[in-house]
Coordinates of C-alpha atoms and ligand atoms in Angstrom, one line a residue:
X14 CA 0.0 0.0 0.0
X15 CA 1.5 3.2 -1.1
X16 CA 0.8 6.6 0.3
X17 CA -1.0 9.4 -1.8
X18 CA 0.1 13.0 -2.0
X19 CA -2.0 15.1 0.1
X20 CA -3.8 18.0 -2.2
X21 CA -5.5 20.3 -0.4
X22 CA -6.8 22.8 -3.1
X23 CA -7.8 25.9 -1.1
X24 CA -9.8 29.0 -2.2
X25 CA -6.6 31.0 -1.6
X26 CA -3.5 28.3 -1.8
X27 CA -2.6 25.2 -2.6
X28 CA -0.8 22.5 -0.4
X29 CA 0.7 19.7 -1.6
X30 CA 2.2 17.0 1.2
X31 CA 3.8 13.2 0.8
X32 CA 4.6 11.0 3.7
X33 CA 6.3 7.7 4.1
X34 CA 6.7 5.1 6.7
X35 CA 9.6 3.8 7.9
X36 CA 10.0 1.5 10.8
X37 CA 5.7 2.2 11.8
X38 CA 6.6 6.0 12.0
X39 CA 5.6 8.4 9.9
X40 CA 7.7 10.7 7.7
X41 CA 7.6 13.7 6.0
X42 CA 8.9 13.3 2.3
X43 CA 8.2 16.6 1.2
X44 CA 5.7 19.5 0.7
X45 CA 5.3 22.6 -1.3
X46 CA 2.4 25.7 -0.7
X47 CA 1.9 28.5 -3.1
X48 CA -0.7 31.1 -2.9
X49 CA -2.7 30.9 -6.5
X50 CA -2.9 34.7 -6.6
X51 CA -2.5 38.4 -5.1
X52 CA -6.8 38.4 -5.7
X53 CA -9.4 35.8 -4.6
X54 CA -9.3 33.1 -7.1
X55 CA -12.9 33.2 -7.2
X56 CA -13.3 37.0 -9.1
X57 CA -12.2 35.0 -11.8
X58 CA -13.8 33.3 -14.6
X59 CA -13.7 29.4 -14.2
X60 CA -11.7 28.8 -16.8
X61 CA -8.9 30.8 -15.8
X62 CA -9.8 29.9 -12.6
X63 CA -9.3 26.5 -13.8
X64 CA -6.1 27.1 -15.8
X65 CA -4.1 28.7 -12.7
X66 CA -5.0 25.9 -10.6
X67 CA -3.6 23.6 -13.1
X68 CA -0.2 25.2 -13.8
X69 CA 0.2 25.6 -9.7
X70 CA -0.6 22.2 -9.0
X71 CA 2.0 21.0 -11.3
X72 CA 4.4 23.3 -9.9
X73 CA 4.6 22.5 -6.9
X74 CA 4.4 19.2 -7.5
X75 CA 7.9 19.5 -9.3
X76 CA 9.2 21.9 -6.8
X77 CA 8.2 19.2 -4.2
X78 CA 10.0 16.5 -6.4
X79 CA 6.6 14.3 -6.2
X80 CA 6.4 12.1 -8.9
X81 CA 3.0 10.0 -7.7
X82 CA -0.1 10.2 -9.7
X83 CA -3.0 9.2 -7.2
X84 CA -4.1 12.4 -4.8
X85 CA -6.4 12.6 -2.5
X86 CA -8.4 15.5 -2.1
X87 CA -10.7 17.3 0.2
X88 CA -13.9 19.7 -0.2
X89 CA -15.8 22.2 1.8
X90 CA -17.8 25.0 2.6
X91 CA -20.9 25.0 0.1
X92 CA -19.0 22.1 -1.9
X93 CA -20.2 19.6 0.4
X94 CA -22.9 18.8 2.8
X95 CA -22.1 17.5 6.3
X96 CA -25.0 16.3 8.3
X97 CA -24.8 14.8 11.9
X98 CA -28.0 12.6 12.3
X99 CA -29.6 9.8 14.6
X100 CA -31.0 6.9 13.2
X101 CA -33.0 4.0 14.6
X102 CA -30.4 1.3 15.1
X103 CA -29.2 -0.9 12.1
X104 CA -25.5 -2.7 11.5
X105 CA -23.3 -0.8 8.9
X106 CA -24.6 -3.3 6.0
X107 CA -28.3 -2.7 6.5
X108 CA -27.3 1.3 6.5
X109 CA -25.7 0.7 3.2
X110 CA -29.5 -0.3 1.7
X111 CA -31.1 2.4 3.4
X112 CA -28.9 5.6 3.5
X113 CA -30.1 7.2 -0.1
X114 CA -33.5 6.7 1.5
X115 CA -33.2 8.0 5.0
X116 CA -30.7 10.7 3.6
X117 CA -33.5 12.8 1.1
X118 CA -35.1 14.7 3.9
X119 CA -31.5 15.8 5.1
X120 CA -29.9 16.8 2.0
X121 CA -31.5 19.9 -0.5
X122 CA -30.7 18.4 -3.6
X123 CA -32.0 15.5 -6.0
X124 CA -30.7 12.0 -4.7
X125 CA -29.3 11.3 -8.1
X126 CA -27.4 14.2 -8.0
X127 CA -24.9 13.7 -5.4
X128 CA -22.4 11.3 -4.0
X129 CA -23.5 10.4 -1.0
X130 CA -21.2 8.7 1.9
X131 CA -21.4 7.8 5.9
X132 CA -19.7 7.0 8.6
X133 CA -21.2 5.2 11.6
X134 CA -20.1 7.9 14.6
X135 CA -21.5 5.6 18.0
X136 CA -24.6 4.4 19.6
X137 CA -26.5 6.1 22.1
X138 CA -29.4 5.3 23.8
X139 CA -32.2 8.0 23.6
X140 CA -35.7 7.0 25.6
X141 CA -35.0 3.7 26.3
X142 CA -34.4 3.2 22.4
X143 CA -31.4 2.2 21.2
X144 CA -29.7 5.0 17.9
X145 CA -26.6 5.1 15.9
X146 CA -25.0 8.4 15.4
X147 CA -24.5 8.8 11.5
X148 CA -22.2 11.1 9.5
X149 CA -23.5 12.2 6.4
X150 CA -21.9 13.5 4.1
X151 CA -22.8 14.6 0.3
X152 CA -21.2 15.9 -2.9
X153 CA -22.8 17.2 -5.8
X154 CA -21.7 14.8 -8.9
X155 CA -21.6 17.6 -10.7
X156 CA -18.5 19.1 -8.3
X157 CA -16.8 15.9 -7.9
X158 CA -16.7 15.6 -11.8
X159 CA -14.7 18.9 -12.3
X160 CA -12.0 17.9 -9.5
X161 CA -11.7 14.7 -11.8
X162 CA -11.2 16.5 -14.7
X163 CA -9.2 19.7 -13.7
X164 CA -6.4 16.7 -12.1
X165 CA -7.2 13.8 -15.0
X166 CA -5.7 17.1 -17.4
X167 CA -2.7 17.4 -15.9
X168 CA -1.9 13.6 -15.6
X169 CA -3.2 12.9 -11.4
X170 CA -6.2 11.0 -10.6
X171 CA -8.4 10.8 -7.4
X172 CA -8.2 8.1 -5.4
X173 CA -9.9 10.0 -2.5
X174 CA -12.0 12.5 -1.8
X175 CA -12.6 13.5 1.6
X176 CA -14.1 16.9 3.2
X177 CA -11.6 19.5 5.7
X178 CA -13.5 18.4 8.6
X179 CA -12.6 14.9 8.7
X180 CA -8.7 15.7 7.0
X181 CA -8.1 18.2 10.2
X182 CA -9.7 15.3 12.3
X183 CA -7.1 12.5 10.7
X184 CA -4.5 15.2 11.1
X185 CA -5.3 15.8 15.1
X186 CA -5.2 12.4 15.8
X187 CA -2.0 11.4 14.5
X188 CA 0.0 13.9 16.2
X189 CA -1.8 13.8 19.5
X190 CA -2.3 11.7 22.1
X191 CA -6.4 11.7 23.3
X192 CA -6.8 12.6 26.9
X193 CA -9.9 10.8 27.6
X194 CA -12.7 12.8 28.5
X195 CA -11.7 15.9 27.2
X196 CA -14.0 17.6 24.7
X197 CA -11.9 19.8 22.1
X198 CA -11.8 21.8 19.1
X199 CA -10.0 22.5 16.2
X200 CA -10.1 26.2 14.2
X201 CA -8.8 26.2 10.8
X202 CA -8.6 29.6 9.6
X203 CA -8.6 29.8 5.7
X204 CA -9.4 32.3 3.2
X205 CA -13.1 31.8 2.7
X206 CA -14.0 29.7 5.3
X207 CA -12.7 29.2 8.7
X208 CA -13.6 25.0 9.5
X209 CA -15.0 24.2 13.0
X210 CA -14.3 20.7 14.7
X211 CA -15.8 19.5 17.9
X212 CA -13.8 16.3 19.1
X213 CA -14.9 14.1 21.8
X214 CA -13.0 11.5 23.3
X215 CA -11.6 10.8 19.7
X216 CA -14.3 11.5 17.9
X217 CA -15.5 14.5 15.4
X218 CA -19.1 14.9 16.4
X219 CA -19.8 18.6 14.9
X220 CA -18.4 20.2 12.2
X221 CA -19.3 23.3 10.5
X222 CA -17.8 25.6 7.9
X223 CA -18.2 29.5 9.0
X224 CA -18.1 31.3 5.9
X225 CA -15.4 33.9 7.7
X226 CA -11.8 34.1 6.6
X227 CA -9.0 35.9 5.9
X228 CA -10.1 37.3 2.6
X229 CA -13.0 38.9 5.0
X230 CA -10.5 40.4 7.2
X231 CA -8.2 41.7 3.4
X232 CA -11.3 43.3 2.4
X233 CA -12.0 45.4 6.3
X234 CA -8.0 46.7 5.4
X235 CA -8.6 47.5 1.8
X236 CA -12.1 49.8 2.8
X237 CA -10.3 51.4 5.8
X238 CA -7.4 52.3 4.4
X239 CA -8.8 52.8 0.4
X240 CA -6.6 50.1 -0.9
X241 CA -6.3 47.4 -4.1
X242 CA -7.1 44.1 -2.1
X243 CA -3.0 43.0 -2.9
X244 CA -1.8 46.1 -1.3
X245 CA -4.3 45.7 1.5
X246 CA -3.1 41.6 1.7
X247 CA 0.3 43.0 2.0
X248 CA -0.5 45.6 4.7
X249 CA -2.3 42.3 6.5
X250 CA 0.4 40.3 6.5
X251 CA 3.3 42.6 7.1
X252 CA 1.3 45.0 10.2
X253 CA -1.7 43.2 10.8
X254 CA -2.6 42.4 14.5
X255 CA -5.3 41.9 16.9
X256 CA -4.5 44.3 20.0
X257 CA -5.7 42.1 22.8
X258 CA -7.8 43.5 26.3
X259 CA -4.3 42.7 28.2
X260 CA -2.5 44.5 25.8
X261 CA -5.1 47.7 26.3
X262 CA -2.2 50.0 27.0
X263 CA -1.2 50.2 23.5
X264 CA -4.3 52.3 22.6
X265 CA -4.1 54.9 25.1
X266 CA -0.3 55.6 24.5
X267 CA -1.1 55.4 20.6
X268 CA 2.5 56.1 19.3
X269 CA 2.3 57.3 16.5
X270 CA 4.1 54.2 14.8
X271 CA 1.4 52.1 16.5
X272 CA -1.4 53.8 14.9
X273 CA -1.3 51.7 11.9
X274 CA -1.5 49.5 14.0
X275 CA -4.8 50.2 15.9
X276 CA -6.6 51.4 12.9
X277 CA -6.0 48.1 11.2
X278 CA -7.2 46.1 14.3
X279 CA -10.3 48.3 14.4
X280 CA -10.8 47.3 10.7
X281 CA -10.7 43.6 11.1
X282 CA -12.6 43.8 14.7
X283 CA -15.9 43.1 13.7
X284 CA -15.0 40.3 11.3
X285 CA -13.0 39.0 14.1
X286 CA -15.7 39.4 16.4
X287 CA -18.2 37.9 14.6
X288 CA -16.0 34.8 13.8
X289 CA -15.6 34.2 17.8
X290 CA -19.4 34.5 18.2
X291 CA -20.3 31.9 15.7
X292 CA -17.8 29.7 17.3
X293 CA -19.4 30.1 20.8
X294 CA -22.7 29.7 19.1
X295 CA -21.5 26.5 18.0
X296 CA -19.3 25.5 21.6
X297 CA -23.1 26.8 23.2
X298 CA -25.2 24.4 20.9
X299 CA -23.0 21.4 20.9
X300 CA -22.4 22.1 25.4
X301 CA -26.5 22.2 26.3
X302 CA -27.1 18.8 23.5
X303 CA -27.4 16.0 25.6
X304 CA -24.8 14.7 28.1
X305 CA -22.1 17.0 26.4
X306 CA -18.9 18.3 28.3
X307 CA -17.9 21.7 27.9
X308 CA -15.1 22.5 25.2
X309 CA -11.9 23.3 27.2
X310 CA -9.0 23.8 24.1
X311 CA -9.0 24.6 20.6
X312 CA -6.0 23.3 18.1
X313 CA -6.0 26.7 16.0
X314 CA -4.5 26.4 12.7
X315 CA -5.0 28.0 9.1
X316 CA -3.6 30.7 7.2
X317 CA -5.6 33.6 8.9
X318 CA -4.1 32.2 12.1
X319 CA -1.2 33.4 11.2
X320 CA -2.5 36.8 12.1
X321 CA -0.8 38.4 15.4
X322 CA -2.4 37.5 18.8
X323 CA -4.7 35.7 16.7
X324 CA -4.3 32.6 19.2
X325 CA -4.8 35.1 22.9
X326 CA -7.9 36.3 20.7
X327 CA -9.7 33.2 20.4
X328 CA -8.3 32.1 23.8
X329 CA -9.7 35.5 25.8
X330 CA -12.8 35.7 24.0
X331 CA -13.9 31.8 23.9
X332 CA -12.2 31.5 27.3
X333 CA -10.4 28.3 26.1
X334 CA -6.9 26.9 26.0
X335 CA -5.8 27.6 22.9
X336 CA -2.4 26.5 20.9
X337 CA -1.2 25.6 17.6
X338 CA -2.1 22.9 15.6
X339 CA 1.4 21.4 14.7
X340 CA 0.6 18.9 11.7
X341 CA 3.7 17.4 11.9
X342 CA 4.0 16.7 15.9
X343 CA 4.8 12.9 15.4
X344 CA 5.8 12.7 12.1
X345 CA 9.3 12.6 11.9
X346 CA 11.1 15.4 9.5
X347 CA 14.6 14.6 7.9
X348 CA 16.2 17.7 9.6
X349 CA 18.3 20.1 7.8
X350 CA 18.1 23.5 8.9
X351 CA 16.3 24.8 5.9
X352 CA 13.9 22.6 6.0
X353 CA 13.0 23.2 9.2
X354 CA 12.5 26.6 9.1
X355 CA 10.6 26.0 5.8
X356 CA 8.5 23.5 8.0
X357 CA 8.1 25.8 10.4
X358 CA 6.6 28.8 8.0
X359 CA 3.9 26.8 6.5
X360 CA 3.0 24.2 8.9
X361 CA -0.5 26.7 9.6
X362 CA -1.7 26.0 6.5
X363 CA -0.3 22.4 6.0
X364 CA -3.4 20.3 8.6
X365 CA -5.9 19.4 5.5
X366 CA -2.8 18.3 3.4
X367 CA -1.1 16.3 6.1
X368 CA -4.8 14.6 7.1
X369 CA -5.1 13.8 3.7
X370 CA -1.5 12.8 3.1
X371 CA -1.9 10.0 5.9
X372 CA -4.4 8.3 4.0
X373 CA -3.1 4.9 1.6
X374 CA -4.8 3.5 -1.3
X375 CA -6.2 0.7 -0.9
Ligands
ATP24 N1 1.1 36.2 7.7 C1 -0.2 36.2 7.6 N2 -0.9 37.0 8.4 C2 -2.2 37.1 8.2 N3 -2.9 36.4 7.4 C3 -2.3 35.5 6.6 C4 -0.9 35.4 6.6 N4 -0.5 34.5 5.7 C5 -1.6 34.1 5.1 N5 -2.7 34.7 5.6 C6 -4.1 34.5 5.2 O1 -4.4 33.2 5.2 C7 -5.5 33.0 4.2 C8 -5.1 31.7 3.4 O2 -5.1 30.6 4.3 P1 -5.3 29.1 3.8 O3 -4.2 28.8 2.9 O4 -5.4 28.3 5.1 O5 -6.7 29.3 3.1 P2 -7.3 28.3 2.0 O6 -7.1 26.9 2.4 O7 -6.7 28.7 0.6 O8 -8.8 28.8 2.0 P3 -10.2 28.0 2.2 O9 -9.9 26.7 2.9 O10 -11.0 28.9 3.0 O11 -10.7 27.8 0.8 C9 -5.5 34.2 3.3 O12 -6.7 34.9 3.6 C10 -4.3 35.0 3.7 O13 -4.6 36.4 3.7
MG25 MG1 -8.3 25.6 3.5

């Protein structure tokens, strides 16, 4: 069984990752992330669109030295749709001849439509009747047959297709030990969409996609301060910061060299604020269901993240642990110094690769 390079196509960049194993570990083989353009990929027609994602793909597939053909690939946001549901209970098999059925009134679109999948979560008991916890999950034919034709073009086939949720899970699990009985999360700050994991005891049981990223946070800079969004990505990435409460100080000194500074947190404070709410919407939800624990750490990860004080944000507001989510934990790198810084720059945005990348064909 041969591992398959991890493609995570984002809205914003694209990651490529291969691992080995040697001796029951895993290893890194090697990696490569490129961002597919100064503007949101999406302003753009989908051919183009199309076209740009091609020629980076292949790129950094020869920068990487990757030589495979078989990827596996993830979806989200409004690609896919993720249901959690409770079913009567039935063994995996008698799911299998029943899913399209019981899955129409949970999914918006024609049955013959979409690729449908599941995953049987647990069992609970509810009123003395005895359920199964379901994962549902379901693609649009139609989007699954343009992934298998932008990569069949340039030579790669598909030989899975998994969603971010599940990826980040895969990627969580293999670099961290589980601490029974603790309930966590993991925040994976993209472009578009920023991907919400609930994990307990080892298992994803929420998942959402919060259409709130870091383009949302480029466009607050370009407005404020009347800028192209490239400039205002620039201005982001080089100044950018979230001014936490403990860090109050800075506003009523206001250097001037620090007012940059403060007007571009202002900027990017609702969008920020907003982003934490939904995710306490969703710790509040998931905490009053039924015989849940309350969420007490969130792996944070994602190219936002990368954002100054992003991590004492999350962790003041949502009043949570919070720390990095290091994809490559337990995975053993072949150090040379260069590498390891290289590792260390992009291993935000790596997660979805990595989760991906730990997957085998069959
Ligand atoms: N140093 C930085 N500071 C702040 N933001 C950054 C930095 N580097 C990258 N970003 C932001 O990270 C985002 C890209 O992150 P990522 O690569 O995780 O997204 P994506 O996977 O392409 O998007 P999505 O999954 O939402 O489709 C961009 O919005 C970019 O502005
Ligand atoms: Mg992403």
């Amino acid at each position: 069984m041969a591992h398959v390079i991890g493609l995570d196509i984002g809205s914003f960049s694209v990651k490529v990752v291969l691992l080995k194993e040697r001796g029951g570990r895993l290893v890194l083989v090697d990696f490569a992330v490129a961002d597919l353009g100064e503007e949101p990929i999406e302003s753009l027609e989908p051919e183009q669109r199309n076209t740009i994602t091609q020629n980076l793909i292949k790129q950094l597939l020869t920068t990487a030295g990757l030589k495979s053909k078989d990827v596996a690939i993830s979806l989200s946001g409004d690609q896919v749709i993720v249901r959690y549901i409770k079913l009567p209970y039935m063994t995996k098999e008698e799911l299998k001849g029943v899913i399209r059925f019981e899955a129409e009134q949970y999914i918006p679109f024609s049955m013959d439509q979409v690729v449908l999948d599941f995953c049987i979560l647990g069992e609970v008991t509810e009123e003395g009747q005895k359920k199964i916890e379901v994962l549902l999950v379901a693609i649009k034919e139609e989007v699954v047959n343009q992934y298998i034709k932008l990569l069949r073009d340039i030579g790669l086939s598909i030989s899975l297709i998994d969603i971010d949720s599940m990826s980040l899970h895969n990627a969580l699990e293999c670099n961290y030990d589980r601490i029974e009985g603790e309930t966590v999360a993991i925040i994976n700050m993209g472009a578009r969409f920023t991907n919400l994991n609930i994990v307990e005891d080892g298992i994803t049981r929420f998942s959402r996609d919060i259409p709130i990223g870091g383009i949302n946070l480029t466009r607050d800079i370009a407005k404020e301060f009347n800028l192209g969004f490239a400039e205002a990505e620039k201005l982001k990435r080089e100044q950018g910061s979230i001014i936490i409460e403990s860090e109050n100080v800075v506003l009523t000194r206001i250097p001037s060299k620090e007012d940059k500074r403060v007007r571009i947190y202002s900027s990017i404070s609702t969008t920020m604020g907003k982003l934490v709410m939904e995710i306490r919407r969703a710790f509040d939800f998931y905490e009053s269901s039924a015989k849940k624990k309350a969420i007490t750490k969130a792996y944070i990860c994602g190219g936002a993240a990368k954002l100054q004080n992003v991590e004492k944000f999350v962790a003041e507001r949502l009043k949570i642990f919070v720390e990095p989510l290091n994809p490559f934990n337990k995975i053993e790198i072949e150090n040379t110094e260069a590498f390891d810084l290289k590792v260390k720059q992009f291993s935000p945005v790596l997660p979805v690769a990595v989760g991906l990348a730990i997957r085998k064909i069959k």
